[in-house]
Coordinates of C-alpha atoms in Angstrom, one line a residue:
M1 CA -36.7 -19.7 -6.9
K2 CA -38.2 -18.7 -10.3
D3 CA -40.5 -16.2 -8.5
E4 CA -37.5 -14.7 -6.8
F5 CA -35.8 -14.1 -10.2
D6 CA -39.0 -12.6 -11.7
D7 CA -39.3 -10.3 -8.7
A8 CA -35.7 -9.3 -9.1
A9 CA -36.2 -8.6 -12.8
S10 CA -39.2 -6.3 -12.1
S11 CA -37.3 -4.2 -9.5
S12 CA -33.7 -4.2 -11.0
S13 CA -34.0 -1.0 -13.0
A14 CA -35.3 0.9 -10.0
Q15 CA -32.7 -0.6 -7.7
I16 CA -29.9 0.2 -10.1
H17 CA -30.9 3.9 -10.3
A18 CA -31.4 4.0 -6.5
D19 CA -27.9 2.6 -6.0
G20 CA -26.5 5.4 -8.2
A21 CA -27.5 8.1 -5.7
E22 CA -25.1 9.0 -2.9
N23 CA -26.2 8.4 0.6
E24 CA -24.8 10.3 3.6
A25 CA -22.3 8.3 5.5
G26 CA -23.2 7.3 9.0
D27 CA -21.0 7.8 12.0
R28 CA -17.7 6.2 11.2
P29 CA -15.8 4.3 13.9
M30 CA -13.0 6.3 15.4
P31 CA -9.6 5.1 14.1
E32 CA -7.1 3.6 16.6
E33 CA -4.6 6.5 16.6
W34 CA -3.3 5.6 20.0
V35 CA -1.0 2.6 20.3
E36 CA 0.6 0.8 23.2
I37 CA 4.4 0.5 23.0
E38 CA 7.1 -1.0 25.2
E39 CA 10.0 1.4 26.0
P40 CA 13.1 -0.7 25.0
R41 CA 15.4 0.1 27.9
T42 CA 13.1 0.0 30.9
K43 CA 10.5 -2.3 29.4
E44 CA 7.8 0.1 30.6
R45 CA 4.5 0.3 28.7
M46 CA 3.7 3.7 27.2
F47 CA 1.3 5.2 24.6
A48 CA 1.8 7.2 21.5
N49 CA -0.6 9.0 19.1
L50 CA 0.4 8.3 15.5
A51 CA -1.5 11.3 14.2
T52 CA -0.1 14.0 16.5
G53 CA 3.1 12.4 17.9
E54 CA 1.8 12.9 21.4
C55 CA 3.2 10.5 24.0
A56 CA 1.9 9.6 27.5
W57 CA 2.2 7.1 30.2
E58 CA -1.6 6.7 30.2
P59 CA -3.9 7.1 27.1
P60 CA -6.8 9.6 27.2
K61 CA -10.1 8.2 28.4
D62 CA -12.7 6.9 26.0
V63 CA -10.5 6.5 23.0
P64 CA -9.6 3.3 21.2
V65 CA -6.1 2.0 21.8
K66 CA -4.3 -0.6 19.8
R67 CA -2.8 -2.8 22.5
M68 CA 0.8 -4.2 22.3
R69 CA 1.1 -7.8 21.1
E70 CA 4.1 -10.1 20.6
N71 CA 3.8 -9.7 16.8
Q72 CA 4.0 -5.9 16.9
W73 CA 6.8 -4.5 14.7
W74 CA 7.9 -0.9 14.6
E75 CA 8.3 0.7 11.2
L76 CA 11.4 3.1 11.3
F77 CA 13.2 5.0 8.6
D78 CA 16.9 5.1 7.6
S79 CA 17.4 8.3 5.8
K80 CA 20.8 7.4 4.4
S81 CA 19.6 4.3 2.6
K82 CA 16.2 5.8 2.0
R83 CA 14.5 2.7 3.2
F84 CA 12.1 1.7 5.9
Y85 CA 13.1 -1.1 8.3
Y86 CA 11.3 -3.0 11.0
Y87 CA 12.1 -3.7 14.7
N88 CA 10.3 -6.1 17.0
A89 CA 10.6 -4.9 20.6
T90 CA 9.7 -8.3 22.0
T91 CA 12.3 -10.4 20.2
M92 CA 14.7 -7.4 19.5
T93 CA 14.9 -8.4 15.9
T94 CA 15.6 -6.0 13.1
V95 CA 14.8 -6.7 9.4
W96 CA 14.6 -4.8 6.1
Q97 CA 11.7 -6.8 4.7
K98 CA 8.2 -5.7 5.9
P99 CA 6.8 -8.6 8.0
S100 CA 3.4 -10.1 7.2
N101 CA 0.5 -11.1 9.3
C102 CA 1.5 -8.8 12.2
D103 CA 0.8 -5.3 13.6
I104 CA 2.9 -2.6 11.9
I105 CA 3.3 0.5 14.1
P106 CA 4.5 3.4 11.9
L107 CA 6.9 5.1 14.3
A108 CA 8.6 6.7 11.4
K109 CA 5.8 9.3 11.6
L110 CA 6.9 10.0 15.2
Q111 CA 10.5 10.3 14.1
L112 CA 9.5 12.9 11.5
L113 CA 7.2 14.8 13.8
K114 CA 9.7 14.9 16.6
E115 CA 12.5 15.9 14.2
N116 CA 10.8 18.8 12.7
T117 CA 9.2 20.0 15.9
E118 CA 12.7 20.1 17.6
I119 CA 14.0 22.2 14.6
E120 CA 11.3 24.8 15.0
F121 CA 11.6 24.8 18.8
Y122 CA 15.3 25.4 18.7
S123 CA 14.9 28.1 16.1
Q124 CA 12.4 30.0 18.2
S125 CA 14.3 29.6 21.5
R126 CA 17.7 30.5 20.3
G127 CA 16.6 33.1 17.7
S128 CA 18.8 31.6 15.1
K129 CA 18.2 29.6 12.0
V130 CA 19.0 25.9 12.3
S131 CA 20.3 24.0 9.3
S132 CA 19.5 20.3 9.4
E133 CA 19.4 17.4 7.1
T134 CA 15.9 16.1 7.7
Q135 CA 13.4 14.1 5.8
T136 CA 11.5 17.2 4.8
S137 CA 11.7 20.9 5.3
P138 CA 10.3 22.1 8.7
S139 CA 8.6 25.0 7.0
R140 CA 6.3 22.5 5.2
L141 CA 5.1 21.2 8.6
R142 CA 5.0 24.5 10.5
K143 CA 1.3 25.1 10.0
R144 CA 0.4 21.5 10.9
L145 CA 2.5 21.5 14.1
E146 CA 1.0 24.8 15.2
D147 CA -2.4 23.2 15.0
L148 CA -1.6 20.1 17.1
Q149 CA -3.8 19.6 20.1
L150 CA -1.6 18.3 22.9
S151 CA -2.9 16.3 25.8
D152 CA -2.5 17.3 29.4
S153 CA -2.3 13.7 30.4
R154 CA 1.4 13.3 29.6
P155 CA 3.9 12.8 32.5
S156 CA 5.7 15.7 34.1
V157 CA 9.2 16.3 32.7
S158 CA 12.0 18.3 34.3
V159 CA 15.1 19.4 32.5
D160 CA 18.1 19.3 34.8
V161 CA 20.7 19.9 32.2
L162 CA 20.6 21.6 28.8
D163 CA 24.1 22.0 27.5
D164 CA 25.4 24.9 25.4
E165 CA 24.4 23.2 22.2
G166 CA 20.8 23.2 23.2
I167 CA 18.3 21.0 21.4
F168 CA 19.1 20.2 17.8
A169 CA 17.5 18.0 15.1
Q170 CA 18.8 14.5 15.1
E171 CA 20.5 13.0 12.2
I172 CA 19.3 9.6 11.1
G173 CA 21.9 7.5 9.4
P174 CA 23.6 4.1 9.2
E175 CA 26.4 5.0 11.5
S176 CA 24.4 6.7 14.2
G177 CA 21.2 4.7 14.5
V178 CA 17.8 6.3 14.4
I179 CA 18.5 9.2 16.7
T180 CA 21.8 10.9 17.4
R181 CA 21.2 13.8 19.8
K182 CA 22.1 14.8 23.3
Q183 CA 19.2 13.9 25.6
P184 CA 18.2 16.2 28.5
H185 CA 17.9 14.4 31.9
Y186 CA 14.4 14.2 33.2
S187 CA 12.8 13.0 36.3
H188 CA 9.2 11.9 37.2
S189 CA 9.7 12.7 40.8
N190 CA 10.3 16.4 40.5
P191 CA 7.7 17.8 38.2
S192 CA 8.4 21.1 36.5
T193 CA 7.5 22.9 33.3
L194 CA 9.8 23.1 30.3
P195 CA 11.1 26.6 29.7
S196 CA 9.5 27.1 26.4
S197 CA 7.3 25.1 24.0
N198 CA 5.3 22.3 25.5
I199 CA 5.5 20.6 22.2
Y200 CA 9.0 19.5 23.1
S201 CA 7.9 17.8 26.3
N202 CA 5.6 15.7 24.2
F203 CA 8.3 14.6 21.9
D204 CA 10.9 13.9 24.6
L205 CA 9.2 10.6 25.3
C206 CA 9.4 9.9 21.6
S207 CA 13.1 9.5 22.1
Q208 CA 12.4 6.4 24.0
L209 CA 10.0 5.1 21.4
S210 CA 12.6 5.4 18.7
A211 CA 15.2 3.7 20.8
S212 CA 16.2 0.1 20.4
P213 CA 19.5 -1.9 20.7
V214 CA 22.3 -1.3 18.3
P215 CA 25.3 -3.5 17.7
S216 CA 28.6 -2.4 16.3
V217 CA 28.8 -1.7 12.6
D218 CA 31.2 -4.7 12.2
T219 CA 28.7 -7.0 13.8
V220 CA 25.8 -5.8 11.6
R221 CA 27.9 -6.2 8.4
A222 CA 29.0 -9.6 9.4
S223 CA 25.6 -11.1 10.3
G224 CA 22.9 -8.9 8.8
P225 CA 19.4 -9.0 10.4
Q226 CA 19.5 -10.8 13.7
C227 CA 18.3 -10.7 17.3
F228 CA 20.3 -8.4 19.5
P229 CA 20.9 -8.8 23.3
S230 CA 18.9 -6.6 25.6
P231 CA 20.6 -3.4 26.7
S232 CA 19.0 -3.4 30.1
S233 CA 22.3 -4.2 31.8
S234 CA 23.9 -0.9 30.6
H235 CA 22.6 2.6 31.1
T236 CA 25.0 4.0 28.5
M237 CA 25.2 2.4 25.2
P238 CA 28.3 2.7 23.0
S239 CA 27.9 4.6 19.8
A240 CA 27.6 2.9 16.4
R241 CA 31.3 3.5 15.9
G242 CA 32.3 1.8 19.1
R243 CA 33.2 4.9 21.1
S244 CA 31.7 5.5 24.5
T245 CA 29.5 8.5 25.0
S246 CA 30.6 10.8 27.7
S247 CA 29.7 14.2 28.9
S248 CA 30.6 16.5 31.8
S249 CA 27.0 16.9 32.5
E250 CA 24.8 14.0 33.7
Q251 CA 22.7 12.7 30.8
R252 CA 20.3 9.9 30.4
Q253 CA 21.4 8.0 27.3
F254 CA 19.0 5.9 25.2
P255 CA 20.3 3.4 22.7
S256 CA 19.8 4.1 19.0
A257 CA 17.6 1.8 16.9
A258 CA 19.4 -1.0 15.2
R259 CA 19.1 -1.2 11.4
P260 CA 19.6 -4.2 9.3
E261 CA 22.7 -4.4 7.2
H262 CA 22.4 -2.1 4.2
A263 CA 22.0 -4.2 1.1
H264 CA 23.6 -2.3 -1.7
N265 CA 21.3 -2.0 -4.6
T266 CA 23.3 -2.5 -7.7
S267 CA 20.2 -2.1 -9.9
F268 CA 19.7 1.6 -8.9
Q269 CA 23.4 2.6 -8.5
S270 CA 24.9 5.0 -11.0
G271 CA 27.2 3.6 -13.5
T272 CA 29.3 6.7 -13.6
G273 CA 31.2 5.9 -10.4
N274 CA 32.0 9.6 -9.9
G275 CA 30.1 10.0 -6.6
D276 CA 28.4 13.1 -7.9
V277 CA 25.2 13.9 -5.9
A278 CA 23.5 14.9 -9.1
A279 CA 23.6 11.4 -10.3
D280 CA 21.0 10.5 -7.7
S281 CA 18.8 13.6 -8.0
W282 CA 16.8 15.6 -10.5
S283 CA 18.7 17.0 -13.4
K284 CA 17.7 19.3 -16.2
D285 CA 20.5 17.9 -18.4
S286 CA 20.7 14.6 -20.2
I287 CA 22.6 11.8 -18.6
K288 CA 25.8 10.5 -20.2
H289 CA 25.7 7.0 -18.7
P290 CA 22.9 4.6 -17.6
I291 CA 21.8 4.8 -14.0
S292 CA 21.8 1.0 -13.5
K293 CA 25.3 -0.1 -13.0
N294 CA 24.9 -3.6 -14.5
L295 CA 23.0 -2.6 -17.6
D296 CA 24.4 -4.2 -20.8
K297 CA 26.6 -1.9 -22.7
S298 CA 24.6 -2.6 -25.9
L299 CA 21.6 -0.9 -24.3
K300 CA 23.4 2.3 -23.5
K301 CA 21.9 4.3 -26.4
D302 CA 18.5 3.0 -25.5
A303 CA 18.9 4.0 -21.9
L304 CA 19.9 7.6 -22.8
A305 CA 17.0 7.9 -25.3
L306 CA 14.7 6.6 -22.6
F307 CA 15.8 9.4 -20.2
K308 CA 15.0 12.0 -22.8
L309 CA 11.5 10.6 -23.2
I310 CA 11.0 10.8 -19.4
Q311 CA 12.2 14.4 -19.5
S312 CA 9.8 15.2 -22.3
Y313 CA 6.8 13.8 -20.4
M314 CA 7.8 15.6 -17.2
G315 CA 8.1 18.9 -19.1
D316 CA 11.9 19.2 -18.5
R317 CA 12.5 18.9 -22.3
K318 CA 10.6 20.0 -25.3
A319 CA 8.3 17.2 -26.4
K320 CA 7.9 16.2 -30.0
S321 CA 4.7 14.1 -29.4
A322 CA 1.7 14.3 -27.2
A323 CA 2.2 13.2 -23.5
D324 CA 0.1 10.1 -23.9
K325 CA 2.1 8.9 -26.9
V326 CA 5.3 9.6 -25.1
A327 CA 4.1 7.4 -22.2
V328 CA 3.2 4.6 -24.6
S329 CA 6.7 4.8 -26.1
I330 CA 8.3 4.6 -22.7
C331 CA 6.3 1.5 -21.7
E332 CA 6.8 -0.1 -25.1
Q333 CA 10.6 0.2 -24.9
A334 CA 10.7 -1.3 -21.4
L335 CA 8.5 -4.2 -22.6
Q336 CA 10.4 -4.9 -25.8
K337 CA 13.7 -4.9 -24.0
P338 CA 13.0 -6.1 -20.5
E339 CA 16.5 -5.3 -19.3
L340 CA 15.5 -1.6 -19.6
A341 CA 12.7 -2.0 -17.0
D342 CA 15.0 -1.5 -14.0
E343 CA 16.8 1.4 -15.8
L344 CA 13.4 3.0 -16.4
F345 CA 12.5 3.0 -12.7
A346 CA 16.0 4.1 -11.7
Q347 CA 15.7 7.1 -14.0
L348 CA 12.2 7.9 -12.7
T349 CA 13.2 7.8 -9.1
K350 CA 16.3 10.0 -9.9
Q351 CA 14.1 12.7 -11.5
L352 CA 11.6 12.6 -8.6
T353 CA 14.4 13.1 -6.0
E354 CA 15.0 16.7 -4.9
N355 CA 12.8 18.0 -7.8
E356 CA 11.7 21.5 -6.9
R357 CA 9.6 22.1 -10.0
S358 CA 6.0 21.3 -9.0
D359 CA 4.8 20.6 -12.5
S360 CA 7.7 18.4 -13.3
L361 CA 7.3 16.6 -10.0
R362 CA 3.6 16.0 -10.5
K363 CA 4.0 14.7 -14.1
G364 CA 6.9 12.5 -12.9
W365 CA 4.8 10.7 -10.3
E366 CA 2.0 10.5 -12.8
L367 CA 4.4 8.8 -15.2
L368 CA 5.6 6.4 -12.6
A369 CA 2.0 5.3 -11.7
I370 CA 1.2 4.9 -15.4
T371 CA 4.3 2.8 -16.2
L372 CA 3.5 0.5 -13.3
S373 CA 0.2 -0.4 -15.0
F374 CA 2.2 -2.0 -17.8
V375 CA 5.8 -2.6 -16.6
S376 CA 7.3 -4.3 -13.6
P377 CA 10.8 -4.2 -12.2
K378 CA 12.8 -7.1 -13.7
S379 CA 15.0 -7.8 -10.7
E380 CA 14.1 -8.3 -7.1
D381 CA 16.7 -5.7 -6.0
A382 CA 15.1 -3.1 -8.2
K383 CA 11.7 -4.0 -7.0
Q384 CA 12.7 -3.6 -3.3
S385 CA 14.4 -0.3 -4.1
L386 CA 11.3 1.0 -5.8
L387 CA 9.1 -0.2 -3.0
S388 CA 11.2 1.6 -0.4
F389 CA 11.2 4.8 -2.5
V390 CA 7.4 4.7 -2.9
E391 CA 6.8 3.9 0.8
M392 CA 9.0 6.7 1.8
H393 CA 6.7 9.2 0.0
S394 CA 3.3 7.6 0.8
D395 CA 2.7 9.6 4.0
S396 CA 0.5 12.7 3.5
L397 CA 2.5 14.4 6.2
L398 CA 5.2 14.9 3.6
D399 CA 3.0 16.5 0.9
T400 CA 3.5 20.0 -0.2
P401 CA 0.5 22.3 -1.0
E402 CA 1.5 22.1 -4.7
V403 CA 1.7 18.3 -5.2
A404 CA -0.1 15.6 -3.3
V405 CA 2.8 13.1 -3.7
S406 CA 1.3 10.7 -1.2
Q407 CA -1.7 10.0 -3.4
F408 CA 0.5 9.1 -6.3
A409 CA 2.8 7.1 -4.1
Q410 CA -0.1 5.1 -2.5
Q411 CA -1.4 4.2 -6.0
C412 CA 2.1 3.2 -7.1
L413 CA 2.5 1.0 -4.1
K414 CA -0.8 -0.8 -4.8
R415 CA 0.2 -1.3 -8.5
I416 CA 3.6 -2.8 -7.5
Q417 CA 2.0 -5.1 -4.9
R418 CA -0.7 -6.4 -7.2
V419 CA 1.7 -8.0 -9.6
A420 CA 1.6 -11.8 -9.0
P421 CA 2.4 -14.9 -11.1
T422 CA -1.3 -15.8 -11.1
S423 CA -2.6 -12.4 -12.0
G424 CA -2.3 -12.9 -15.7
A425 CA -0.6 -10.9 -18.4
R426 CA -0.6 -7.2 -18.2
P427 CA -2.4 -5.2 -20.9
K428 CA -0.4 -3.8 -23.8
P429 CA 0.1 0.0 -23.5
S430 CA -2.1 2.2 -25.7
T431 CA -3.1 5.8 -25.5
E432 CA -6.6 4.8 -24.3
L433 CA -5.2 2.7 -21.5
V434 CA -2.7 5.3 -20.5
Q435 CA -5.5 7.8 -20.1
E436 CA -7.5 5.3 -18.1
S437 CA -4.5 4.6 -15.9
R438 CA -4.0 8.3 -15.2
I439 CA -7.7 8.7 -14.2
H440 CA -7.4 5.8 -11.8
I441 CA -4.7 7.5 -9.8
F442 CA -7.2 9.8 -8.1
S443 CA -10.3 7.8 -9.0
P444 CA -9.6 4.2 -8.0
P445 CA -11.2 1.6 -10.4
Q446 CA -13.9 -0.9 -9.6
F447 CA -12.0 -3.5 -11.6
S448 CA -8.6 -4.7 -10.2
A449 CA -9.3 -3.4 -6.7
T450 CA -9.5 -5.8 -3.8
I451 CA -12.9 -6.6 -2.2
D452 CA -11.8 -4.9 1.0
E453 CA -10.7 -1.8 -0.9
L454 CA -14.1 -1.7 -2.7
M455 CA -16.0 -1.9 0.6
E456 CA -13.9 0.9 2.0
L457 CA -14.4 3.1 -1.1
Q458 CA -18.2 2.7 -1.0
G459 CA -18.4 3.1 2.7
D460 CA -19.1 6.9 2.5
R461 CA -21.7 6.4 -0.2
W462 CA -23.5 3.3 1.2
P463 CA -22.3 2.5 4.7
D464 CA -24.9 -0.3 5.1
R465 CA -24.0 -2.3 2.0
Q466 CA -22.7 -5.8 2.7
V467 CA -21.4 -6.6 -0.7
P468 CA -19.5 -4.5 -3.3
W469 CA -21.7 -2.2 -5.4
I470 CA -20.1 -3.4 -8.6
E471 CA -21.3 -7.0 -8.0
T472 CA -24.9 -6.2 -7.1
T473 CA -25.0 -3.7 -10.0
L474 CA -23.8 -6.3 -12.6
I475 CA -26.2 -9.0 -11.2
D476 CA -29.1 -6.5 -11.4
M477 CA -28.1 -5.6 -15.0
I478 CA -28.0 -9.3 -16.0
V479 CA -31.5 -9.7 -14.5
A480 CA -32.9 -6.5 -16.1
S481 CA -31.5 -7.3 -19.5
G482 CA -33.2 -10.7 -19.7
G483 CA -30.3 -12.9 -18.7
S484 CA -32.5 -15.9 -17.7
T485 CA -33.7 -16.2 -21.4
T486 CA -30.4 -15.3 -23.1
E487 CA -28.8 -18.3 -24.8
G488 CA -25.2 -19.0 -24.0
L489 CA -25.1 -16.6 -21.0
F490 CA -21.5 -16.4 -19.6
R491 CA -20.3 -18.5 -22.6
V492 CA -21.0 -16.2 -25.6
P493 CA -18.5 -13.3 -25.7
A494 CA -19.9 -9.7 -25.6
D495 CA -19.3 -6.9 -28.1
P496 CA -15.9 -5.5 -27.3
E497 CA -16.9 -1.8 -27.7
Q498 CA -20.0 -2.2 -25.5
L499 CA -17.9 -4.0 -23.0
Q500 CA -15.2 -1.3 -22.8
T501 CA -17.7 1.5 -22.6
A502 CA -19.7 -0.1 -19.9
R503 CA -16.5 -0.9 -17.9
L504 CA -15.3 2.7 -18.0
R505 CA -18.6 4.0 -16.7
L506 CA -18.7 1.4 -13.9
D507 CA -15.2 2.4 -12.9
R508 CA -16.5 5.9 -12.4
W509 CA -19.5 4.7 -10.4
L510 CA -21.8 5.4 -13.3
L511 CA -24.5 3.1 -14.6
P512 CA -24.1 2.0 -18.3
V513 CA -27.1 1.6 -20.6
V514 CA -27.1 -2.1 -21.5
R515 CA -29.6 -4.1 -23.4
D516 CA -27.5 -7.2 -24.1
A517 CA -27.2 -9.5 -21.1
H518 CA -23.8 -10.8 -22.4
V519 CA -22.2 -7.5 -21.5
P520 CA -22.9 -7.5 -17.8
A521 CA -22.3 -11.3 -17.7
A522 CA -18.8 -10.8 -19.3
L523 CA -18.1 -7.9 -17.0
L524 CA -19.0 -10.0 -13.9
K525 CA -16.5 -12.7 -15.0
M526 CA -13.9 -10.0 -15.7
W527 CA -14.3 -8.4 -12.3
L528 CA -13.9 -11.7 -10.5
R529 CA -10.9 -12.6 -12.7
Q530 CA -9.1 -9.3 -12.0
L531 CA -9.4 -9.4 -8.2
P532 CA -5.9 -9.1 -6.9
T533 CA -6.7 -11.7 -4.3
P534 CA -8.8 -14.6 -5.7
L535 CA -12.4 -14.9 -4.4
I536 CA -11.2 -18.3 -3.0
P537 CA -7.8 -17.3 -1.5
D538 CA -4.7 -19.4 -2.2
N539 CA -4.4 -20.6 1.4
I540 CA -7.5 -22.8 1.1
Y541 CA -7.2 -23.6 -2.6
Q542 CA -5.9 -27.1 -2.1
R543 CA -8.5 -27.8 0.5
C544 CA -11.2 -26.9 -2.0
L545 CA -9.8 -29.4 -4.5
S546 CA -9.4 -32.2 -1.9
V547 CA -13.1 -32.0 -0.8
C548 CA -14.6 -30.9 -4.1
D549 CA -17.1 -33.8 -4.2
Q550 CA -18.0 -33.7 -0.5
P551 CA -21.0 -31.3 0.1
E552 CA -20.6 -31.0 3.9
E553 CA -16.8 -30.4 3.6
C554 CA -17.3 -27.9 0.8
L555 CA -19.7 -25.9 3.0
K556 CA -17.2 -26.0 5.9
T557 CA -14.5 -24.8 3.6
M558 CA -16.7 -21.9 2.5
E559 CA -16.9 -20.8 6.2
L560 CA -13.1 -20.4 6.2
L561 CA -13.4 -17.5 3.7
P562 CA -12.9 -13.9 4.9
A563 CA -16.2 -12.4 5.7
S564 CA -16.3 -10.1 2.7
H565 CA -15.3 -12.9 0.3
K566 CA -17.9 -15.1 1.7
M567 CA -20.7 -12.5 1.1
V568 CA -19.5 -12.0 -2.5
L569 CA -19.4 -15.8 -3.1
A570 CA -22.9 -16.2 -1.6
K571 CA -24.4 -13.5 -3.8
L572 CA -22.8 -15.1 -6.9
L573 CA -24.1 -18.6 -5.9
W574 CA -27.6 -17.1 -5.6
L575 CA -27.4 -15.9 -9.2
L576 CA -26.0 -19.2 -10.4
Q577 CA -28.6 -21.2 -8.6
V578 CA -31.4 -19.2 -10.2
L579 CA -29.9 -19.6 -13.6
A580 CA -29.5 -23.4 -13.1
Q581 CA -33.2 -23.9 -12.6
E582 CA -34.7 -26.1 -15.4
E583 CA -37.1 -23.4 -16.7
N584 CA -34.1 -21.1 -17.3
V585 CA -31.8 -23.8 -18.7
R586 CA -34.3 -24.4 -21.5
H587 CA -33.5 -20.8 -22.8
T588 CA -29.9 -20.3 -21.8
K589 CA -28.7 -23.9 -22.6
M590 CA -26.4 -23.5 -19.5
D591 CA -27.0 -26.1 -16.9
V592 CA -25.3 -26.4 -13.6
S593 CA -22.3 -28.2 -15.1
N594 CA -21.8 -25.5 -17.8
L595 CA -22.2 -22.7 -15.3
A596 CA -19.6 -24.3 -13.0
M597 CA -17.2 -24.8 -16.0
V598 CA -17.3 -21.1 -17.1
M599 CA -17.2 -19.6 -13.6
A600 CA -14.8 -21.8 -11.7
P601 CA -11.6 -20.3 -13.4
N602 CA -12.7 -16.9 -12.2
I603 CA -12.9 -17.7 -8.5
L604 CA -10.2 -20.4 -8.2
R605 CA -6.7 -19.8 -9.5
C606 CA -4.1 -22.5 -10.1
D607 CA -0.6 -21.3 -9.6
S608 CA 1.1 -24.2 -11.4
E609 CA 2.4 -23.9 -15.0
D610 CA 2.4 -27.7 -15.5
P611 CA -0.3 -28.5 -18.2
S612 CA -1.1 -31.8 -16.6
V613 CA -1.6 -30.2 -13.2
I614 CA -3.7 -27.4 -14.6
F615 CA -5.9 -29.9 -16.4
L616 CA -6.4 -32.1 -13.3
N617 CA -7.1 -29.1 -11.1
T618 CA -9.6 -27.6 -13.6
R619 CA -11.8 -30.6 -13.3
K620 CA -11.7 -30.4 -9.5
E621 CA -12.4 -26.7 -9.5
M622 CA -15.5 -27.3 -11.6
T623 CA -16.6 -30.0 -9.3
F624 CA -16.1 -27.8 -6.2
L625 CA -18.2 -25.0 -7.6
K626 CA -20.9 -27.3 -8.9
T627 CA -21.1 -28.9 -5.4
L628 CA -21.6 -25.5 -3.8
I629 CA -24.3 -24.5 -6.4
M630 CA -26.3 -27.6 -5.7
N631 CA -25.9 -27.7 -1.9
C632 CA -25.4 -24.2 -0.5
D633 CA -28.6 -22.5 0.4
C634 CA -28.2 -18.9 -0.6
S635 CA -31.9 -17.9 -1.0
H636 CA -31.4 -15.3 1.7
M637 CA -29.0 -13.4 -0.6
H638 CA -31.9 -12.4 -2.9
S639 CA -32.5 -9.1 -1.0
V640 CA -28.9 -8.6 0.3
I641 CA -27.1 -5.6 -1.2

């Protein structure tokens, strides 16, 4: 074991510099863009391409297909409430909350593709300009839709009846369901070609994908999310308002998708009560009332001042301070008076809605991402509203050439979701941390990213790596800087300035120059501690404690870890086993018990706030890690990167 450590020390410097070079990515596996879906009325299986919107009864040959399972949920969009909702075609259940541990099929993308394609098709075939309230302007998608490669494997479609109104963009709203449009009758037995764009034939099948049962409005309001009866007994479904759909021409009617009851969000509702549209969209003028309806009257002046600061950062008002200082002031106000947190996010979402000024829009999304590094919504309603708003903008299909909104939205989504009771206190805002937060929007950090995210990030650089680059780099730095002979390794704190400098460089995939082993040792603990999901996940935490002094059971428990987590833990155990050797302990004064004591809190997290529970669990956590160090053979991890 000592020889292994010496060999590692002699080659660490070369290995670190070798890791710094980019490797060409190997062939990446083809993503599963095709999904199998059950048509809700006839229960027939069909296939949809989430990237192009293409639909077919049979998928193309030699392409991966995500098969339908019982735990498959459709993600659909309700434009009136500006929220996504989820429908299970098997159980016919509709819910607002995004289900977990299941397959999510983003059919909202098909809604959008179909919606905008129909607008353009109608505009071309009728020679007139169509006005429609859709999720995004069709002109933004025109270039993308022209480039779509449509498959010839789709079923033949014949149009028997096209009424005088032709084909028009559907309206998506609470009263009408997902799709409200007149459907042309089609037949599989009499193949023919559509009169114009073959794009429409592709999306005609999407009508079926977006269709699912809908109860009356009264039923929805009374019972909220629930299971709805199958519509198979009826060919024509009543509209959401309870009136039958009739037409002189024969039409095939598909039911609209059921949405859950719209939960009114009091946190993000305007306090003015005047129903003015401008209250919910971008405004160049100052507000006269807080956005949040339930905000304490004593905070009215603070809320109005906060809005002016937001305008200053976004460039909609002349700023008296630098942008970084303005961002710090905004975050400090929301932290000093937590009741303002919900108002802050309400004001930000207002200024990001229907904002046609590119610079203002970009800075607004930047500010939202920055504030989420320091501030969280106070109420659950405000959090859900913010989540819905961010999710709605996280699809790159909606991006304009001027602003990559989806990139900002995806980072915001991650920052919202990473807030957990066990994640520790958030840092206090400062100009340096604001600058760092801004950089991480487009350059994700090594610290505070999940292990799976890190593996994905480094996939293009080093496709053959089995553990995150940050872990192997820090271990190599500990070895190269003489960690085996450094007294108090992992116990003695590192120099704060060196620590911060090294961390910033590592976040940018750059190697810091380090001569003190305490710096990489402290960074290794920090990286483990800041993982959004603990190295030992919460679902097996109690099992670890219950078998902490049983070697065989501890090893079995380690096998329950996700593959990526298990590799990270094995690499860490290899380092701790080397440092726990007697010849190294003489220098470091850190035996196996001391190493287990300083490292256990970084890989196991107790979610209790009871001091007695924390104390008891701490001892068991130490015992569990000590048992692994002494009994888990990780010698093979010496050469694993």
